[in-house]
Amino acid sequence: MMAQQGEKVKLNYGRTFLIGFGFLTTAAWSLYNVKMPLILSYFLPAISWADFFIGVIMVLDNITAILLQPYFGALSDKTKTRFGKRIPYLMIGIPAAVLSFTLMPHAPNLAILVILIMCFNLAMAFYRAPVVALMPDLTPSEVRAKGNAIINLMGGVGTISSYLIGAFLLDDDPSGATAFSVTGIIMLACLIVVMITVNEQKITAELSVKYGPDFASDRTEIKKYRAEDISREEKKEKRGLKERILNNNTIMLFREKEKSALYMLLAIFSWFMATNAVETFFSLYAVNVLGITAGQASLLLLIVPVAFIAFAIPAGAISEKFGRRKIIKIGLIIILSSIFALIFVSNFPVLIGLIVLYGASWSMININSITVVWQLAPDGRIGAYTGIYYLFSAASAIISPVVAGFFFSIFYELMGQLRYVLLFPYAFAFLAIAFVFMTRVKRGEVKMSKEEIEALKRVYEQADD
Amino acid sequence: MRLLKNAAVAASLCATLLLFAFTSVAGFVLDIPKARGVGNDPIKYSFELGADERISFFFESRNATVDATIAEIRLNGTSIEMSLTNITSYAYEQSRPYAWTLNVTINATAGYGGVAIDFYAKYTFMRTSGLVLSITVAIAAAGIGVICVYLLIAKRKVEEKT
């Protein structure tokens, strides 16, 4: 209301940083991904299928994400406690995750280690979607991109801390016990900070008074049409298992008449197909094609998160001015250009420049994409849509390394070690597909032009006919 | 109730921070310099490793630009095949705790150059500060978890009453 009364919507930076402490806890994954394959290998000496088993265990977190995060996200939308609807998930999930995480290095046998890993995956999946949905719940739509940049900044701080903890403590204590415990302490401290400083109900009440009760939802005229569409579709089916399946938030994406949300998620899936492959195979490309050492290759890869963090806040700020979809598309064009150039470049300084460009454009894409998803979420379903966002990104994390690996294997005979250069055409193709999907996304902005609104109204009206 | 909650949260925070401050990492490094791997003479070391200690190996060939081979390392008679050639440095990590005397035999062969190679084996022991810290953090996590669940249930009861 107030926003409509002329008051400029401003981001509360301090509060957003405090909310970000919740997201910082998810950086435990960085240490887990570095150390867990080694811990698993202690239990699997000289077994020919050890690598396969390690691969299966390491992909469990993505499988858990696909299966559980949309559910817990949607469940948190309906949760009502005096601690709010998201923080209770942190209050249960973080201690449970820390408990299993710190005990992992002391597992006496493989069975107990696998049980602890599954408990950890479950606990992390339990609060992942709610912790990410906490910021958009407590931030007006207009300034969410900037808010998301700060959350990602906190995530970046967590990731760097996690790597530093690994660098300093894993050599002294190769078991990982000290590093895992220190990470656990940080996670618990973050939980306590969030619990003490973030009062969901109080902040929601304050923002409702200041900006109106719909400060966190779509305020465009299209909202009404879409709500009617979803409600009509949900009522079509009789109660029962079929209804539950068809009314599932993910299935509903396909049933909706206006498919911006679906196209947005397909775009997300496509660009994660590209970036996951780059992350997985870049070291092999650098060592086998460029002829640099594995250490130099990992240093090059480290540039990506650093550039991402450095450009996160500017990426959020410019999208508020020029529109989220436009910035994502510009980001895609820049990342496509840098990927294309990487096919031909072997000069080290130029390579560094291109990777900086890659990281910066990645922040333009990634920072704004989830804010579009939140904007596209129907009222009261931010948690569910956050879960669906992770479903699509986790699916690509599972599929892409396998597909890319298969793609390179096909060219093994023909190209030998040079086959890894195909990484970039592979990534280019998926990024181009993502761009095509992005052009089909017609909503996702806080404000829309009259022409856009009219065009979307026609979509709903034609569908009704 | 609010006071109790804040006190519990503050106490948990202080407790975890204090535990962290008082639990330091203790370890020591045993350097065995100038262990010459000439011909097929194995380099043997014997030392005792407690159940609360862990070990990692690091090999670096010093003063050598030659090809060399470490064929195997034996830990209490269990052979770990290395099959590494042209070693300049290599790290092998064995972090499972051993509760008995550990006999380490390194079979190292110099390369065709016939040059004696100075192998440098660094054994790093870690005492159980890691274990103590892990248990402490796990207990703290469980404690905080129980407090959180209690707070959630207690709040719900208050809600139901009102």
XYZ file of C-alpha atoms in Angstrom, chain A residues 93-370:
278
model
C 17.596 -29.082 10.266
C 20.832 -27.330 11.242
C 21.483 -29.141 14.567
C 20.610 -32.472 12.916
C 22.960 -31.727 10.016
C 25.785 -30.671 12.376
C 25.318 -33.773 14.510
C 25.729 -36.155 11.562
C 28.376 -34.001 9.859
C 30.732 -33.908 12.845
C 30.444 -37.633 13.459
C 31.217 -38.640 9.846
C 35.026 -38.662 10.171
C 34.718 -41.058 13.124
C 32.508 -43.622 11.457
C 33.948 -47.022 12.376
C 32.682 -48.727 9.243
C 31.174 -48.037 5.839
C 27.586 -48.834 6.860
C 27.589 -46.254 9.663
C 29.274 -43.707 7.398
C 26.560 -44.152 4.761
C 23.839 -43.812 7.414
C 25.459 -40.576 8.645
C 25.722 -39.285 5.057
C 22.034 -40.012 4.483
C 21.086 -38.270 7.741
C 23.174 -35.268 6.697
C 21.578 -35.145 3.228
C 18.123 -35.414 4.752
C 18.768 -32.689 7.333
C 20.233 -30.334 4.711
C 17.305 -30.966 2.339
C 14.903 -30.368 5.228
C 15.875 -26.715 5.617
C 17.417 -25.768 2.248
C 14.259 -24.484 0.524
C 12.910 -22.777 3.703
C 16.217 -20.985 4.378
C 16.353 -19.692 0.793
C 12.662 -18.682 0.924
C 13.248 -16.712 4.138
C 14.715 -13.686 2.323
C 11.902 -13.215 -0.263
C 9.350 -13.677 2.539
C 10.849 -10.740 4.412
C 11.802 -8.515 1.484
C 9.569 -6.490 -0.827
C 9.574 -7.830 -4.397
C 11.083 -4.624 -5.769
C 14.425 -5.071 -4.006
C 14.725 -8.844 -3.945
C 17.437 -9.041 -6.590
C 19.711 -6.921 -4.405
C 18.647 -8.988 -1.410
C 19.477 -12.185 -3.241
C 22.884 -10.741 -4.136
C 23.592 -10.246 -0.434
C 22.399 -13.765 0.373
C 24.719 -15.127 -2.329
C 27.502 -12.958 -0.977
C 27.004 -14.612 2.406
C 26.958 -18.001 0.677
C 30.223 -17.046 -1.016
C 31.753 -16.022 2.317
C 30.690 -19.412 3.657
C 32.199 -21.268 0.708
C 35.496 -19.404 0.999
C 35.533 -20.018 4.785
C 34.884 -23.672 4.125
C 37.792 -23.899 1.662
C 40.054 -22.029 4.094
C 39.066 -24.354 6.937
C 39.928 -27.253 4.647
C 43.219 -25.688 3.568
C 44.352 -24.982 7.140
C 42.997 -27.969 9.011
C 42.916 -30.945 6.643
C 46.702 -31.174 6.448
C 47.064 -31.111 10.219
C 44.206 -33.502 10.798
C 43.754 -35.601 7.664
C 40.821 -37.427 9.250
C 38.769 -34.279 8.702
C 37.476 -34.366 12.287
C 38.781 -30.918 13.193
C 37.673 -29.285 9.918
C 34.193 -30.824 10.103
C 33.808 -29.819 13.748
C 34.877 -26.222 13.144
C 32.387 -26.027 10.263
C 29.738 -27.460 12.601
C 30.471 -24.758 15.189
C 30.069 -22.066 12.524
C 26.749 -23.598 11.427
C 25.417 -23.645 15.000
C 26.589 -20.075 15.582
C 24.792 -18.995 12.381
C 21.589 -20.666 13.560
C 21.767 -18.840 16.864
C 22.367 -15.511 15.088
C 19.295 -16.061 12.868
C 17.131 -17.187 15.798
C 18.070 -14.169 17.913
C 17.973 -11.488 15.255
C 15.356 -12.537 12.685
C 11.799 -12.435 13.985
C 9.735 -13.521 10.982
C 6.378 -12.461 12.356
C 7.540 -9.073 13.582
C 9.307 -8.243 10.315
C 6.311 -9.397 8.237
C 3.995 -7.233 10.321
C 6.291 -4.217 9.969
C 6.604 -4.623 6.218
C 2.866 -5.188 5.819
C 2.176 -1.890 7.565
C 4.854 -0.109 5.550
C 4.315 -1.548 2.068
C 0.995 -3.368 2.215
C 0.113 -6.997 3.018
C 1.058 -8.123 -0.492
C 4.600 -6.713 -0.317
C 6.115 -10.149 -0.986
C 3.845 -11.221 -3.820
C 3.062 -10.416 -7.433
C 1.239 -7.103 -7.504
C 0.626 -6.904 -11.226
C -2.844 -7.110 -12.748
C -2.013 -10.547 -14.152
C -1.930 -12.048 -10.655
C -5.741 -12.194 -10.582
C -5.967 -14.081 -13.915
C -3.316 -16.543 -12.920
C -4.825 -17.212 -9.486
C -8.153 -17.974 -11.182
C -6.425 -20.261 -13.691
C -4.592 -22.248 -11.004
C -7.625 -22.473 -8.739
C -9.788 -23.701 -11.671
C -7.204 -26.330 -12.608
C -6.881 -27.476 -9.000
C -10.642 -27.909 -8.664
C -10.931 -29.959 -11.856
C -9.745 -33.143 -10.248
C -11.613 -35.070 -7.609
C -9.958 -35.684 -4.277
C -7.604 -38.613 -4.234
C -4.159 -39.676 -5.304
C -4.606 -38.488 -8.897
C -5.705 -35.068 -7.695
C -2.750 -34.827 -5.371
C -0.355 -35.671 -8.169
C -1.973 -33.337 -10.685
C -2.194 -30.504 -8.181
C 1.435 -30.913 -7.235
C 3.197 -27.584 -7.736
C 5.618 -29.054 -10.283
C 2.895 -30.722 -12.360
C 0.832 -27.541 -12.183
C 3.619 -25.745 -14.042
C 2.763 -27.834 -17.106
C -1.003 -27.397 -16.675
C -0.973 -23.624 -16.404
C -2.168 -21.728 -19.455
C 0.533 -19.087 -19.354
C 3.801 -20.984 -19.218
C 6.371 -18.358 -18.194
C 7.180 -20.228 -14.986
C 7.786 -23.463 -16.866
C 10.001 -21.787 -19.476
C 11.953 -20.027 -16.741
C 12.644 -23.318 -14.978
C 13.600 -24.993 -18.254
C 16.023 -22.126 -18.904
C 17.468 -22.665 -15.415
C 17.825 -26.384 -16.102
C 19.577 -25.667 -19.414
C 22.145 -23.208 -18.120
C 22.930 -25.442 -15.167
C 23.518 -28.253 -17.696
C 26.193 -26.003 -19.193
C 27.795 -24.730 -16.004
C 27.804 -28.104 -14.250
C 29.690 -29.626 -17.170
C 32.200 -26.746 -17.160
C 32.711 -27.188 -13.416
C 33.200 -30.943 -13.745
C 35.399 -31.121 -16.835
C 37.292 -27.832 -16.918
C 40.267 -29.257 -15.009
C 40.544 -32.136 -17.494
C 40.359 -29.673 -20.390
C 42.987 -27.400 -18.822
C 45.424 -30.219 -18.076
C 44.979 -32.204 -21.298
C 44.410 -29.468 -23.844
C 46.053 -26.350 -22.416
C 48.845 -28.327 -20.782
C 48.691 -26.552 -17.440
C 48.940 -28.261 -14.064
C 45.945 -29.453 -12.052
C 46.764 -26.845 -9.389
C 46.716 -24.030 -11.947
C 43.447 -25.396 -13.314
C 41.798 -25.327 -9.889
C 43.093 -21.784 -9.370
C 41.478 -20.785 -12.658
C 38.205 -22.343 -11.518
C 38.438 -20.432 -8.240
C 38.206 -17.201 -10.271
C 34.577 -18.023 -11.131
C 33.141 -17.805 -7.570
C 35.337 -14.797 -6.788
C 34.065 -12.936 -9.898
C 30.546 -14.133 -9.093
C 30.684 -12.672 -5.583
C 32.335 -9.449 -6.776
C 29.599 -8.847 -9.371
C 26.664 -10.136 -7.288
C 25.508 -6.807 -5.824
C 25.961 -4.799 -9.082
C 24.061 -7.567 -10.919
C 21.155 -7.222 -8.482
C 21.229 -3.430 -8.583
C 21.196 -3.094 -12.389
C 18.316 -5.534 -12.700
C 16.202 -3.240 -10.517
C 16.791 -0.515 -13.073
C 16.640 -2.397 -16.368
C 14.515 -5.451 -15.532
C 15.449 -8.939 -14.428
C 14.736 -10.770 -17.685
C 16.729 -8.258 -19.707
C 19.761 -8.575 -17.425
C 19.540 -12.376 -17.527
C 19.478 -12.278 -21.335
C 22.424 -9.864 -21.450
C 24.236 -12.178 -19.017
C 23.499 -15.111 -21.306
C 24.867 -13.260 -24.346
C 28.073 -12.392 -22.448
C 28.543 -15.921 -21.121
C 27.887 -17.349 -24.606
C 30.551 -15.016 -26.021
C 33.078 -15.977 -23.352
C 32.384 -19.704 -23.841
C 32.774 -19.292 -27.618
C 36.085 -17.456 -27.162
C 37.347 -20.128 -24.747
C 37.306 -22.662 -27.609
C 40.150 -20.782 -29.300
C 42.110 -19.229 -26.446
C 45.186 -20.746 -24.847
C 46.949 -17.568 -23.746
C 46.906 -17.554 -19.943
C 46.128 -13.857 -19.224
C 43.369 -13.852 -21.868
C 42.034 -17.056 -20.347
C 41.868 -15.393 -16.931
C 40.038 -12.425 -18.463
C 37.487 -14.709 -20.108
C 36.923 -16.621 -16.887
C 36.338 -13.341 -15.015
C 33.800 -12.470 -17.721
C 32.231 -15.914 -17.295
C 31.921 -15.448 -13.509
C 30.526 -11.910 -13.837
C 27.930 -12.880 -16.441
C 27.046 -15.951 -14.356
C 26.179 -13.642 -11.454
C 23.916 -11.586 -13.793
C 22.080 -14.806 -14.656
C 22.049 -16.621 -11.348
C 21.298 -13.707 -9.011
C 18.255 -12.691 -11.034
C 16.853 -16.060 -12.055
C 15.580 -17.138 -8.639
